[in-house]
CSV table of C-alpha atoms and ligand atoms in Angstrom, one decimal:
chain,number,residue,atom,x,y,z
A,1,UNK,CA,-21.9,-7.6,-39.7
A,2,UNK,CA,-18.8,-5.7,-40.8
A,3,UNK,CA,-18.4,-3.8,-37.3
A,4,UNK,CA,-19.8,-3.7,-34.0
A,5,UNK,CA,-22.9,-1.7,-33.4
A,6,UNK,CA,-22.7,1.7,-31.3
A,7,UNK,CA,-23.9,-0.1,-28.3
A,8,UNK,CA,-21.1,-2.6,-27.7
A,9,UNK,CA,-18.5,-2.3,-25.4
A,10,UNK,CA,-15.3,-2.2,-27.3
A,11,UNK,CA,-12.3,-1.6,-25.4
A,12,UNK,CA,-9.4,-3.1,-23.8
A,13,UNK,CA,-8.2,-4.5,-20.6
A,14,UNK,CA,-5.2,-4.5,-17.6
A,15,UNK,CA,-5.0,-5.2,-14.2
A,16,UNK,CA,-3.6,-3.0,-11.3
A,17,UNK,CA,-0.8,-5.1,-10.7
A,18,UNK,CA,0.3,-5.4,-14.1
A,19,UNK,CA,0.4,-1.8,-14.9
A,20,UNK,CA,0.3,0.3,-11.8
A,21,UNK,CA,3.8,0.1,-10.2
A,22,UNK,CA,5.0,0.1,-6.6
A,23,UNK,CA,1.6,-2.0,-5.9
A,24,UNK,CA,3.8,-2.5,-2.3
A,25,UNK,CA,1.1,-3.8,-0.1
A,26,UNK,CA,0.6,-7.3,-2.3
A,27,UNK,CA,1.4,-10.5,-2.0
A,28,UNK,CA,3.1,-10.5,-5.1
A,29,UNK,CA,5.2,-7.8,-4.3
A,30,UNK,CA,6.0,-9.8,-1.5
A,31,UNK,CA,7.3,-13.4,-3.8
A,32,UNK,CA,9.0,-10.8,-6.2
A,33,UNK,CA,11.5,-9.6,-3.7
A,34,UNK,CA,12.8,-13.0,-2.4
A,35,UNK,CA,16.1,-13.5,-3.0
A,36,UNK,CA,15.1,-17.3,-4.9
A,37,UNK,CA,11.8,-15.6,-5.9
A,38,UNK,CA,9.6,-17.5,-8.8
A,39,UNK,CA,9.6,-14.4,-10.9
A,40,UNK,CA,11.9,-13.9,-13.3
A,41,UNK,CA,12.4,-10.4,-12.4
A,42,UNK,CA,9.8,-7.9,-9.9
A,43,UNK,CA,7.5,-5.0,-10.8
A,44,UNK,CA,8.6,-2.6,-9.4
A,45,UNK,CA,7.1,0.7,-11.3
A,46,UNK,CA,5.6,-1.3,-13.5
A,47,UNK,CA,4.5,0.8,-16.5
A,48,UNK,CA,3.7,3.6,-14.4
A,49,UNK,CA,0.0,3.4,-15.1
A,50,UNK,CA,-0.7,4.7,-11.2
A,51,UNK,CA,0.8,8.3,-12.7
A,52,UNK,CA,0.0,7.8,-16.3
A,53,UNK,CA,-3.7,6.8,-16.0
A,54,UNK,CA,-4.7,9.7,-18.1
A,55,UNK,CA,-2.8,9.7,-21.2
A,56,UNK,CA,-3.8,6.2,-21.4
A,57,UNK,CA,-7.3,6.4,-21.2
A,58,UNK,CA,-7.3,9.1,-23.3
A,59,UNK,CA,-5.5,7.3,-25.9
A,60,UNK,CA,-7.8,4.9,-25.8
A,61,UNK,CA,-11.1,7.5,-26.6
A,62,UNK,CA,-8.6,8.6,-29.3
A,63,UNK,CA,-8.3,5.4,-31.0
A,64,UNK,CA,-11.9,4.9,-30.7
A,65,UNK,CA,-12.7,2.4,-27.8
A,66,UNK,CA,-15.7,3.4,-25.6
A,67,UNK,CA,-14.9,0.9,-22.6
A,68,UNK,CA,-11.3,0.2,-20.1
A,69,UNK,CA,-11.7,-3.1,-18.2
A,70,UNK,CA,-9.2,-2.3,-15.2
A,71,UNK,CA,-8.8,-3.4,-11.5
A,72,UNK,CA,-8.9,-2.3,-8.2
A,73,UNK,CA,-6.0,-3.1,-5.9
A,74,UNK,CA,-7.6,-4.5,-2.6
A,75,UNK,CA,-3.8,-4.1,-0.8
A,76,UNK,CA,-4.6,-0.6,-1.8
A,77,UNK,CA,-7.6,0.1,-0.5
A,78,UNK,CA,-6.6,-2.4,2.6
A,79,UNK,CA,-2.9,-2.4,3.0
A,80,UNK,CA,-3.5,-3.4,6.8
A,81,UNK,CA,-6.1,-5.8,8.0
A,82,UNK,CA,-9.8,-3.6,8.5
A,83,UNK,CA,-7.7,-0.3,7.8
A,84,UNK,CA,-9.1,1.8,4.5
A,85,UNK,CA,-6.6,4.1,2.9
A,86,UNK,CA,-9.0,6.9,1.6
A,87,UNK,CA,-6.0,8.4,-0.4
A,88,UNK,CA,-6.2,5.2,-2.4
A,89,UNK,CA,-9.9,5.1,-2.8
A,90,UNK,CA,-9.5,9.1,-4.2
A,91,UNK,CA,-7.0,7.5,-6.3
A,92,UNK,CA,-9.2,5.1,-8.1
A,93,UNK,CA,-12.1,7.8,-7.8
A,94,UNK,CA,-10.1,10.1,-10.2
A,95,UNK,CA,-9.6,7.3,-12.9
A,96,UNK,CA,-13.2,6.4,-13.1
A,97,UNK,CA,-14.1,10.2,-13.6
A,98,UNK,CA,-10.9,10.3,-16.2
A,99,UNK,CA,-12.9,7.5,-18.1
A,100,UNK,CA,-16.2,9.0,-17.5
A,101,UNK,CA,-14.7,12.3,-18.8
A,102,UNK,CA,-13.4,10.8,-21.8
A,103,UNK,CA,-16.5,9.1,-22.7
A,104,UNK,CA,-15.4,5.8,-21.8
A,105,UNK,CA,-17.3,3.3,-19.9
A,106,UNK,CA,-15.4,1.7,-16.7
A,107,UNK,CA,-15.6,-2.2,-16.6
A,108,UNK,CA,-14.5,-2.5,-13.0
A,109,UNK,CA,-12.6,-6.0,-11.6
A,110,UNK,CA,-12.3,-6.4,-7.9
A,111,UNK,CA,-9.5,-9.0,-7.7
A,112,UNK,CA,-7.3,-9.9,-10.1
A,113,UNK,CA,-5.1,-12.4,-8.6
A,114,UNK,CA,-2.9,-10.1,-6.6
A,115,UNK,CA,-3.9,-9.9,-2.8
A,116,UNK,CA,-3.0,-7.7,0.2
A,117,UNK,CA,0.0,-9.5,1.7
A,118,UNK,CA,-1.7,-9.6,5.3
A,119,UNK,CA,-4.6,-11.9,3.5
A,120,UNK,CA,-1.8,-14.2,2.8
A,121,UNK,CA,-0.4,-14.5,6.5
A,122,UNK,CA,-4.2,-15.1,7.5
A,123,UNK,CA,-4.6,-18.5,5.6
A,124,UNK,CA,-5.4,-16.7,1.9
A,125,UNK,CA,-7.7,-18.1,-0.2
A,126,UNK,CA,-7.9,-21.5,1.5
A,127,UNK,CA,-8.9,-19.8,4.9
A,128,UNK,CA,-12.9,-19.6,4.8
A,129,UNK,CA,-13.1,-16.3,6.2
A,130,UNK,CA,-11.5,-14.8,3.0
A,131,UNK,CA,-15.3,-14.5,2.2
A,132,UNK,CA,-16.1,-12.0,4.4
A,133,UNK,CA,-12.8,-10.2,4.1
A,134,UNK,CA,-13.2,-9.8,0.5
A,135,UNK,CA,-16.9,-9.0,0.5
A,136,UNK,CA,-16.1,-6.1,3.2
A,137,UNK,CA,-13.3,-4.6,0.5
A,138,UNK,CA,-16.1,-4.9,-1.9
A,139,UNK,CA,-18.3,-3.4,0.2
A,140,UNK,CA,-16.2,-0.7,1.0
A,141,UNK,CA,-15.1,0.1,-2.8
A,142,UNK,CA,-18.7,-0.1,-3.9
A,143,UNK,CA,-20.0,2.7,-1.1
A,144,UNK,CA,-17.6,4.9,-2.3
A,145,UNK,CA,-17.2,4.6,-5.8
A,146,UNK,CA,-20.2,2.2,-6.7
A,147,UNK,CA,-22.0,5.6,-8.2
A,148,UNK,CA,-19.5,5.7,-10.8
A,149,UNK,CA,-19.6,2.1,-11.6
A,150,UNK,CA,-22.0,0.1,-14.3
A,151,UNK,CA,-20.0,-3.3,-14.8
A,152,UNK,CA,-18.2,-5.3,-11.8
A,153,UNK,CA,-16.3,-7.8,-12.9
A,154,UNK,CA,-15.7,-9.7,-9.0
A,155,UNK,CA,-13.0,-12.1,-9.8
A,156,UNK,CA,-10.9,-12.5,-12.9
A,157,UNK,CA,-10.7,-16.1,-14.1
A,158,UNK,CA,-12.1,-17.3,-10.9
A,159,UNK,CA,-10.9,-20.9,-12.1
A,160,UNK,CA,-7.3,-19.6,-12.5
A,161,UNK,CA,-6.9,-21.6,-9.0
A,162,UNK,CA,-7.8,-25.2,-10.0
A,163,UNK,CA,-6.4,-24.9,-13.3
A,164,UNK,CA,-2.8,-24.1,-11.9
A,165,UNK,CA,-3.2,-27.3,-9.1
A,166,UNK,CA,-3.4,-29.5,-11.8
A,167,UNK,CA,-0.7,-28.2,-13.6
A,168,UNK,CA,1.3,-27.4,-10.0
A,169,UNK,CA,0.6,-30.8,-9.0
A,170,UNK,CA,2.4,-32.3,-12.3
A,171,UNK,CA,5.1,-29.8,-11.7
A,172,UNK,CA,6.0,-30.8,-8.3
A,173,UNK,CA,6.2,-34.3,-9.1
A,174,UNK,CA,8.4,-33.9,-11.6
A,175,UNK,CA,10.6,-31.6,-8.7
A,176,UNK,CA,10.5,-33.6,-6.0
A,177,UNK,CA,11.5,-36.9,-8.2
A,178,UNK,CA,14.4,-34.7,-9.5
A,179,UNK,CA,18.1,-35.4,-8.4
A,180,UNK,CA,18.5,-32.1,-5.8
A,181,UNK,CA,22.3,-32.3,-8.3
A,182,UNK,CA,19.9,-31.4,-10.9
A,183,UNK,CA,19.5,-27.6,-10.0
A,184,UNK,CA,18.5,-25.7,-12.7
A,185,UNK,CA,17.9,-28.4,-14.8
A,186,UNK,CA,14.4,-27.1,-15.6
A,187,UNK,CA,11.0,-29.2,-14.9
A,188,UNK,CA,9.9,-29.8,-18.3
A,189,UNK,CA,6.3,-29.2,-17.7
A,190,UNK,CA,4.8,-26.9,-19.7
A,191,UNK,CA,4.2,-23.3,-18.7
A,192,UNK,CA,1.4,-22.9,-22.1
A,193,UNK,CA,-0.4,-25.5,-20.1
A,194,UNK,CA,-2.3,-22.6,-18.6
A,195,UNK,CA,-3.2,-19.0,-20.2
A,196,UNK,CA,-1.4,-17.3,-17.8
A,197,UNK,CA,2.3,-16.6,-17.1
A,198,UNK,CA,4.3,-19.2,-15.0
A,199,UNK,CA,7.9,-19.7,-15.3
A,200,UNK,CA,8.4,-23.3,-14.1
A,201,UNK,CA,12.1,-23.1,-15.6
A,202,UNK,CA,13.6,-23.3,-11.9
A,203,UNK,CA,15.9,-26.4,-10.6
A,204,UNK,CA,14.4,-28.1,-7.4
A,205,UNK,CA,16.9,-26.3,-5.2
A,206,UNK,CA,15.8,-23.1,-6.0
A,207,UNK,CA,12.1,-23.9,-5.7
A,208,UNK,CA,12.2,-25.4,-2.6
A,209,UNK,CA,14.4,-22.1,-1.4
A,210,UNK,CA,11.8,-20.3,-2.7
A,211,UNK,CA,9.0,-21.9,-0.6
A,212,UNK,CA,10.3,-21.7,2.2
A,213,UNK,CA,11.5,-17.5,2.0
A,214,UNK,CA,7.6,-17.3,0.7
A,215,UNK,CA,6.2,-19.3,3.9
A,216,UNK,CA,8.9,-17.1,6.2
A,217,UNK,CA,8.1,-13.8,4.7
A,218,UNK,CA,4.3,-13.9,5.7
A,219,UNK,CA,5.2,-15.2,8.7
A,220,UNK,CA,4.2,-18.9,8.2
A,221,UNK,CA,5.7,-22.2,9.6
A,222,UNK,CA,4.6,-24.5,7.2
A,223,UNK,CA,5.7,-23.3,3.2
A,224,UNK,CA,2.3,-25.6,2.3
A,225,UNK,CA,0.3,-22.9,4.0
A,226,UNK,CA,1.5,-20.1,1.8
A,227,UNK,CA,-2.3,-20.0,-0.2
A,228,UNK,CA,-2.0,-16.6,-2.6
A,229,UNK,CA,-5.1,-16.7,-5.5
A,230,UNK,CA,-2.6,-18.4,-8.0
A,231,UNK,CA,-1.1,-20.8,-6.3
A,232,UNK,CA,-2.6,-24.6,-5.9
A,233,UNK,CA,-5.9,-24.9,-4.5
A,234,UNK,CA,-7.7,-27.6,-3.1
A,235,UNK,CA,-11.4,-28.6,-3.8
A,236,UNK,CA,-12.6,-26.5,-0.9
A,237,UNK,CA,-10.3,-23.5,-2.1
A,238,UNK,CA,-12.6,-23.6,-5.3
A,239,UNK,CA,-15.6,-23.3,-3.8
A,240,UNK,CA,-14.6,-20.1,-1.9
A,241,UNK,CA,-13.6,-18.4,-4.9
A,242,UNK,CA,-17.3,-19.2,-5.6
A,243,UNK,CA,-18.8,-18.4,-2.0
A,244,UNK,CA,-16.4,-15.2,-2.6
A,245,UNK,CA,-18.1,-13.9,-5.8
A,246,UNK,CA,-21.5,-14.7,-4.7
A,247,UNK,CA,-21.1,-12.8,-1.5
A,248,UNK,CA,-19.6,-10.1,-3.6
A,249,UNK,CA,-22.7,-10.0,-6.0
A,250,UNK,CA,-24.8,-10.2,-3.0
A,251,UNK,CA,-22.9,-6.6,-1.3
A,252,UNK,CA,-22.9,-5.1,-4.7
A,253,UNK,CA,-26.7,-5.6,-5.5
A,254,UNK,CA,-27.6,-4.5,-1.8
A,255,UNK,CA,-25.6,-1.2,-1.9
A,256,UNK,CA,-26.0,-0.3,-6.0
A,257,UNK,CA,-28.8,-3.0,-8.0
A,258,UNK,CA,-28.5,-0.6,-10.8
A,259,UNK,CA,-24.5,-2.2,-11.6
A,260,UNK,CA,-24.1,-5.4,-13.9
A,261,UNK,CA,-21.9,-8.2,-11.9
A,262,UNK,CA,-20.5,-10.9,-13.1
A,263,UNK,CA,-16.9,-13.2,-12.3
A,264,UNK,CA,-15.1,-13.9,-15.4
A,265,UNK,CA,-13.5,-17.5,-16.5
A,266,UNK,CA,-9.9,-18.7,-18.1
A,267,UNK,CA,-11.6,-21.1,-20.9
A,268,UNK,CA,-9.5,-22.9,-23.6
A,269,UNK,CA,-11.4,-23.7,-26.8
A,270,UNK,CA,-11.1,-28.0,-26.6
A,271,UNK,CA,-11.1,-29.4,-29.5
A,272,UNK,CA,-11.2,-33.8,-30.0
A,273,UNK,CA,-9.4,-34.2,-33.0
A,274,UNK,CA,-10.4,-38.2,-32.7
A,275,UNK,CA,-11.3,-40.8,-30.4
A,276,UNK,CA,-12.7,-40.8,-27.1
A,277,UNK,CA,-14.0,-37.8,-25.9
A,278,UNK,CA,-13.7,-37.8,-22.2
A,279,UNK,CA,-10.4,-36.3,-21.4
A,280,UNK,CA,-11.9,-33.2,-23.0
A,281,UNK,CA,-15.4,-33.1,-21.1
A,282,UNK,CA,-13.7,-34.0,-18.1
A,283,UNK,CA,-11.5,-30.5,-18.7
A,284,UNK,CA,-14.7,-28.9,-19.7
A,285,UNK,CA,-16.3,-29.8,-16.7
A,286,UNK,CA,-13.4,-28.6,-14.6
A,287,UNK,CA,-13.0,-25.5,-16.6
A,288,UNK,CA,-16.3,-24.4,-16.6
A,289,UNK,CA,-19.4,-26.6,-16.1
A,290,UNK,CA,-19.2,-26.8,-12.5
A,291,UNK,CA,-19.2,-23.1,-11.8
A,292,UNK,CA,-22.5,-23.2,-13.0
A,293,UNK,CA,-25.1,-23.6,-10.4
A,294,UNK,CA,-22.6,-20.5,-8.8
A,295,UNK,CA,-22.9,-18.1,-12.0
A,296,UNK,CA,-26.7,-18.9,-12.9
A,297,UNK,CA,-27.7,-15.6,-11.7
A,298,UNK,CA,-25.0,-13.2,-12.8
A,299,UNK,CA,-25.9,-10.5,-14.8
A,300,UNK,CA,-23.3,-11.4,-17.4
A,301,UNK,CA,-20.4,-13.7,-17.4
A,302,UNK,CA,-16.5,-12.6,-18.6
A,303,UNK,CA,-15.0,-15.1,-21.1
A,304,UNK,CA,-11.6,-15.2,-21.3
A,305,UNK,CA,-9.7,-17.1,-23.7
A,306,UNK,CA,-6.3,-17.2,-25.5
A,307,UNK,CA,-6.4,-20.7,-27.5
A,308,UNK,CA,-7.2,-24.3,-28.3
A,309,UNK,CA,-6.5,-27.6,-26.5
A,310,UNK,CA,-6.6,-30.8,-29.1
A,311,UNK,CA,-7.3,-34.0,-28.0
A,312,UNK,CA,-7.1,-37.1,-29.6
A,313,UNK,CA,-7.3,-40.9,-28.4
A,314,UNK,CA,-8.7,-39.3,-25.1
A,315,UNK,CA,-5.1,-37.4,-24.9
A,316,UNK,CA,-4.0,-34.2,-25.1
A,317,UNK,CA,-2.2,-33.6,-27.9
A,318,UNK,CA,0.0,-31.2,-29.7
A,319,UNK,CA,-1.7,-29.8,-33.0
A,320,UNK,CA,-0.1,-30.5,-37.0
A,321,UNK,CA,4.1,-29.7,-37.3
A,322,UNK,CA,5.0,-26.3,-37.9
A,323,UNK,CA,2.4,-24.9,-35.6
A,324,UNK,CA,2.5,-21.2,-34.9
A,325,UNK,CA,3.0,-20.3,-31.5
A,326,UNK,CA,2.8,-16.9,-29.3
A,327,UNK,CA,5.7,-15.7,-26.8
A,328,UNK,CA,3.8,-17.5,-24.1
A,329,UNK,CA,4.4,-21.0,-26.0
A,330,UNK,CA,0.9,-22.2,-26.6
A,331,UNK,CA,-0.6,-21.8,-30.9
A,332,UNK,CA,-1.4,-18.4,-31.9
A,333,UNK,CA,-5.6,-19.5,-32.7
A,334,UNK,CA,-7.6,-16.9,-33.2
A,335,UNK,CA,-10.6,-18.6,-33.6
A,336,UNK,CA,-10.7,-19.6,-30.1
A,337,UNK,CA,-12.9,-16.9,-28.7
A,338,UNK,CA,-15.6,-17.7,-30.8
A,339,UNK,CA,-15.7,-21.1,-30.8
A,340,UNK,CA,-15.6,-20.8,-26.9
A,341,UNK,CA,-18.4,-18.4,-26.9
A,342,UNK,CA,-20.6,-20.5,-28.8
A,343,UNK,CA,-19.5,-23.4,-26.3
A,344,UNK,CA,-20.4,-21.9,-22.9
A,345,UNK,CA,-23.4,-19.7,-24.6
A,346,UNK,CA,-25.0,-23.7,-24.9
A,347,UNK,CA,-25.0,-23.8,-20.8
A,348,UNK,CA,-25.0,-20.1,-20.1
A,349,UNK,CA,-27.6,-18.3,-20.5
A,350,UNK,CA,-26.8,-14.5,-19.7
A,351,UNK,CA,-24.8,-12.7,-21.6
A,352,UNK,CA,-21.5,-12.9,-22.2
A,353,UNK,CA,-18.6,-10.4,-22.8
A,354,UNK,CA,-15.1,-11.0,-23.8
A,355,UNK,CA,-13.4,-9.8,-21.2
A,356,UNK,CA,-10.2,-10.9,-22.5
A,357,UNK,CA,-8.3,-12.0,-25.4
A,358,UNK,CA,-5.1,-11.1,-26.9
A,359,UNK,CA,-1.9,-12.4,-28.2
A,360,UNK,CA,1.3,-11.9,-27.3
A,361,UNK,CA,3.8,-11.4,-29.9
A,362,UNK,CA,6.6,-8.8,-31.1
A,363,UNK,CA,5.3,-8.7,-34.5
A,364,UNK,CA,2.1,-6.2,-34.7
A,365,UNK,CA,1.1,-7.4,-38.2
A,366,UNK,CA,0.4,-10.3,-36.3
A,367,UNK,CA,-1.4,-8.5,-33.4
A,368,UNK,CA,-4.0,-7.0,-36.0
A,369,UNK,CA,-4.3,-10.0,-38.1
A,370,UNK,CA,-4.8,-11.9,-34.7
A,371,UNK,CA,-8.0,-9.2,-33.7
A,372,UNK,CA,-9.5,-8.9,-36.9
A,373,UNK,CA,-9.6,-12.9,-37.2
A,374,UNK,CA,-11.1,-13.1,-33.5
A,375,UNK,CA,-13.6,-10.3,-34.1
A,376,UNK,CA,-14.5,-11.8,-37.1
A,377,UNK,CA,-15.4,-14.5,-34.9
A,378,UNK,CA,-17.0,-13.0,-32.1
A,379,UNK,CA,-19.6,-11.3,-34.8
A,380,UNK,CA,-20.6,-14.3,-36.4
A,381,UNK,CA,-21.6,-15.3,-32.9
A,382,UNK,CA,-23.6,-12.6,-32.5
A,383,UNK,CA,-25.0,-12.8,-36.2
A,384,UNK,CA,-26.2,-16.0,-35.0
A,385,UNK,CA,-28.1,-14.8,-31.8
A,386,UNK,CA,-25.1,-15.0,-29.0
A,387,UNK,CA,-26.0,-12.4,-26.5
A,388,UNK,CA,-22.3,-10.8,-26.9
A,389,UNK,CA,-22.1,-7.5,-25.8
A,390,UNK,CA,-18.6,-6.7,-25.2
A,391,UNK,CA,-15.0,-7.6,-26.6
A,392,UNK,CA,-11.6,-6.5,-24.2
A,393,UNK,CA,-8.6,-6.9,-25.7
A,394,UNK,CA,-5.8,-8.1,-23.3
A,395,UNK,CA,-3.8,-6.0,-23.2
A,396,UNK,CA,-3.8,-1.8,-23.3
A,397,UNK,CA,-0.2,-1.9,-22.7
A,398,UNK,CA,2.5,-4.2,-22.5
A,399,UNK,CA,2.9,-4.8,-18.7
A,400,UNK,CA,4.0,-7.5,-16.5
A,401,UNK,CA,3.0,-10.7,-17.2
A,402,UNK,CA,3.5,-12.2,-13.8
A,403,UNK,CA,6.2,-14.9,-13.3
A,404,UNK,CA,7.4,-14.2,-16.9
A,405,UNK,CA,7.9,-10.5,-16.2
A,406,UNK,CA,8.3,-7.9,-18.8
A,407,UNK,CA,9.2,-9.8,-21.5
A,408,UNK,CA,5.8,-11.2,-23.1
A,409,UNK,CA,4.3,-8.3,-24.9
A,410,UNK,CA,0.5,-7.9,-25.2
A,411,UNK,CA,-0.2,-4.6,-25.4
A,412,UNK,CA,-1.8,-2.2,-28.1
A,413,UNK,CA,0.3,0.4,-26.7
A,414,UNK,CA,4.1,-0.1,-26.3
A,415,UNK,CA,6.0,1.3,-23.6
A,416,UNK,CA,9.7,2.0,-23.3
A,417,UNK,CA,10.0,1.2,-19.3
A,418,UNK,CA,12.9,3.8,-19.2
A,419,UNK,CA,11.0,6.9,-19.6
A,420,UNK,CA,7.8,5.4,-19.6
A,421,UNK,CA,7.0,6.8,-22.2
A,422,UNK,CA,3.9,5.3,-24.4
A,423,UNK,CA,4.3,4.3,-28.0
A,424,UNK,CA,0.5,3.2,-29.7
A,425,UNK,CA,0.6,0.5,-32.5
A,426,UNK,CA,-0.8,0.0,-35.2
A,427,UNK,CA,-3.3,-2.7,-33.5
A,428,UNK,CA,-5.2,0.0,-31.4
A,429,UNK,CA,-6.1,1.6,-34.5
A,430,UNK,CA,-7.5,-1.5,-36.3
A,431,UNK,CA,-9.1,-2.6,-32.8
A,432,UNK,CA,-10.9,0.9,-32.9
A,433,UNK,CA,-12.1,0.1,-36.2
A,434,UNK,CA,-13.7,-2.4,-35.0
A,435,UNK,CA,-17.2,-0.4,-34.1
A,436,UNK,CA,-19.9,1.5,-36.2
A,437,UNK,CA,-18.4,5.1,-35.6
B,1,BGC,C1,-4.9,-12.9,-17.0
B,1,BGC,C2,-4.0,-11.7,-17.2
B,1,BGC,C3,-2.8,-12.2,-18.0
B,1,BGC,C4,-3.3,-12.7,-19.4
B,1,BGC,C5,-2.2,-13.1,-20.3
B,1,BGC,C6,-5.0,-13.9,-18.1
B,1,BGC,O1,-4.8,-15.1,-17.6
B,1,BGC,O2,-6.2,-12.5,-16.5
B,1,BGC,O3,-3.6,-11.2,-16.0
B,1,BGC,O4,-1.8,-11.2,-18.2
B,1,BGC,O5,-4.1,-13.8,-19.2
B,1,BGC,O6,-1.5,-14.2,-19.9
């Protein structure tokens, strides 16, 4: 296979917080604006997709992509507990026509990560009623707008929650075992640990500051209450991510059976380099095998995946000297995506779609070495029978990579946050070469 057939869905992905600007209503918006806040600087307009949604997309359909995986901002559409802002659902009504109108098909996420603040000061995602709050925005969006909808994507990485506990939990004992002298000393626990961005570079001081304007801000005595989507989660926290989606799916196949659903997952590619195995499986059990039983009936399922994880003498290990890493600190591996897709295709038995992978990097010879090695990848899957029928690059733009701010840069499109203006590389052109024309 030298290209992807017609059919595929070749495109690229964001998510509303990210890109939109001014997303007001959100928790994050929320922890940005504290005065000891995690994040090394806030969103604020973002990259201005709210406005610029339509030279986007149609830059996209230019370069040759037929599908946009973006997301609808629930503290839009809900900025008040059981109140709808129609203005906001008109909003998101004119960028699925935009797509429609430039022949692009709409991947649609329902939550990614950012919440409405209000959800936040009710418990968040560790309150079990975030069920039927979440599957009454869905309902909502999917009334409206379901019409123009063919993929729903419910929950990006819907084990983004356990996969930061673990890493949280590490974190916080290195803190709390920290000299409160030793402000600003850093943690030394590493951010890369997870495929998302986290700046863990503050000093215990600041941290616990932080907590405790976070637990204030949304109006809650206890800073161990504060429960956003990505912050630690308990073992009941992952299951109503689970009960979440499934209550989602069931709203969504009610109102419109004709749409594909599907949650996607944050998967590493885990590699045992020698030795005992376990430490590995156990990872791959957390990571992924135990959402099974939840998934089993989704009409596809969104991998997500960035790089590798070595192992060796049943540790985690860092791979050979002089290893190539991305801005976000863990190895620029291409071959990741398929090697995972082969991986959960074993235990899955839908189909899949790449909802995201990227690499973040300031060098764009990299970026479109880095697709055409992962592409390359993800058709020998399907050479060999994989049901893969989509590929989203992360990201269309550069945009705010959470905690780590503006500086990590993912995007096909450059944007010089000044005057917003756009500025497409190189890399959407070789991503939109990518597909039988
Ligand atoms: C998330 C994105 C994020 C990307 C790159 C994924 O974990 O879904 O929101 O920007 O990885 O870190």
């Amino acid at each position: 296979m030298e290209c992807f057939p017609k059919e595929f869905m070749l495109g690229a992905a964001t998510a509303a917080h990210q890109v939109e600007g001014n997303n007001i209503h959100s928790d994050y918006w929320v922890q940005e604006q504290l005065p000891h806040s995690q994040f090394v600087e806030p969103s604020l307009q973002a990259v201005d997709h709210y406005h610029r949604y339509e030279e986007d997309i149609r830059l996209m359909a230019q370069a040759g992509l037929n599908t946009y995986r973006f997301s609808i901002e629930w503290a839009r559409i809900e900025p008040e507990k059981g109140k709808w802002d129609e203005a906001e659902i008109e909003h998101y009504r004119s960028v699925l026509q935009c797509c429609h109108d430039n022949g692009i098909k709409p991947m649609v996420t329902l939550m990614h990560f950012s919440s409405p603040a209000w959800l936040i000061s009710e418990g968040g995602w560790e309150n079990p009623q975030v069920v039927e709050w979440f599957a009454a925005y869905c309902r909502k969006v999917i009334e409206e707008l379901g019409d123009q909808i063919e993929y729903v994507c419910t929950i990006n990485e819907a084990n983004m929650r356990l996969q930061l506990a673990a890493i949280m939990q590490k974190y916080m004992k290195i803190m709390m075992g920290q000299n409160s002298s030793a402000e600003n000393s850093g943690t030394g626990a590493k951010e890369g640990e997870v495929q998302v961005g986290l700046n863990l570079n503050q000093g215990r001081n600041t941290m616990i500051q932080g907590m405790m304007e976070a637990a204030q801000a949304f109006g809650i005595s206890d800073p161990r209450g504060v429960h956003t989507f990505v912050s630690q989660c308990t073992p009941e926290g992952d299951l109503l991510v689970m009960k979440a989606h499934q209550a989602a799916k069931a709203v969504i196949r009610e109102i419109h059976p004709d749409i594909q659903v599907g949650l996607s997952l944050s998967l590493h590619d885990l590699q045992v380099l020698s030795g005992d195995p376990s430490a590995a499986e156990k990872e791959w059990e957390d990571e992924f095998v135990h959402y099974l039983p939840f998934i089993a009936e989704d009409d596809f399922l969104g991998v997500q995946s960035y790089t590798r994880k070595c192992f060796a003498q049943g540790q985690e290990v860092q791979t050979q000297d002089g290893l190539k890493v991305t801005q976000m600190g863990y190895e620029d591996y291409p071959a990741a995506i398929g090697n995972v897709l082969r991986k959960v295709a074993k235990e899955f038995k839908g189909n899949l779609i790449v909802t995201e992978n990227g690499i973040a990097t300031d060098d764009d010879a990299r970026r479109c070495e880095f697709i055409r090695e992962a592409v390359r990848g993800v058709m020998d899957c399907m050479e060999d029978g994989i049901p893969v029928k989509g590929y989203m690059y992360w990201s269309l733009l550069d945009n705010f990579e959470w905690q780590k701010g503006f500086s990590m840069t993912f995007g096909l499109i450059g944007v010089d946050r000044s005057t917003q203006t756009r500025h497409p590389k190189e890399s959407l052109t070789v991503l939109g070469q990518q597909i039988q024309k």
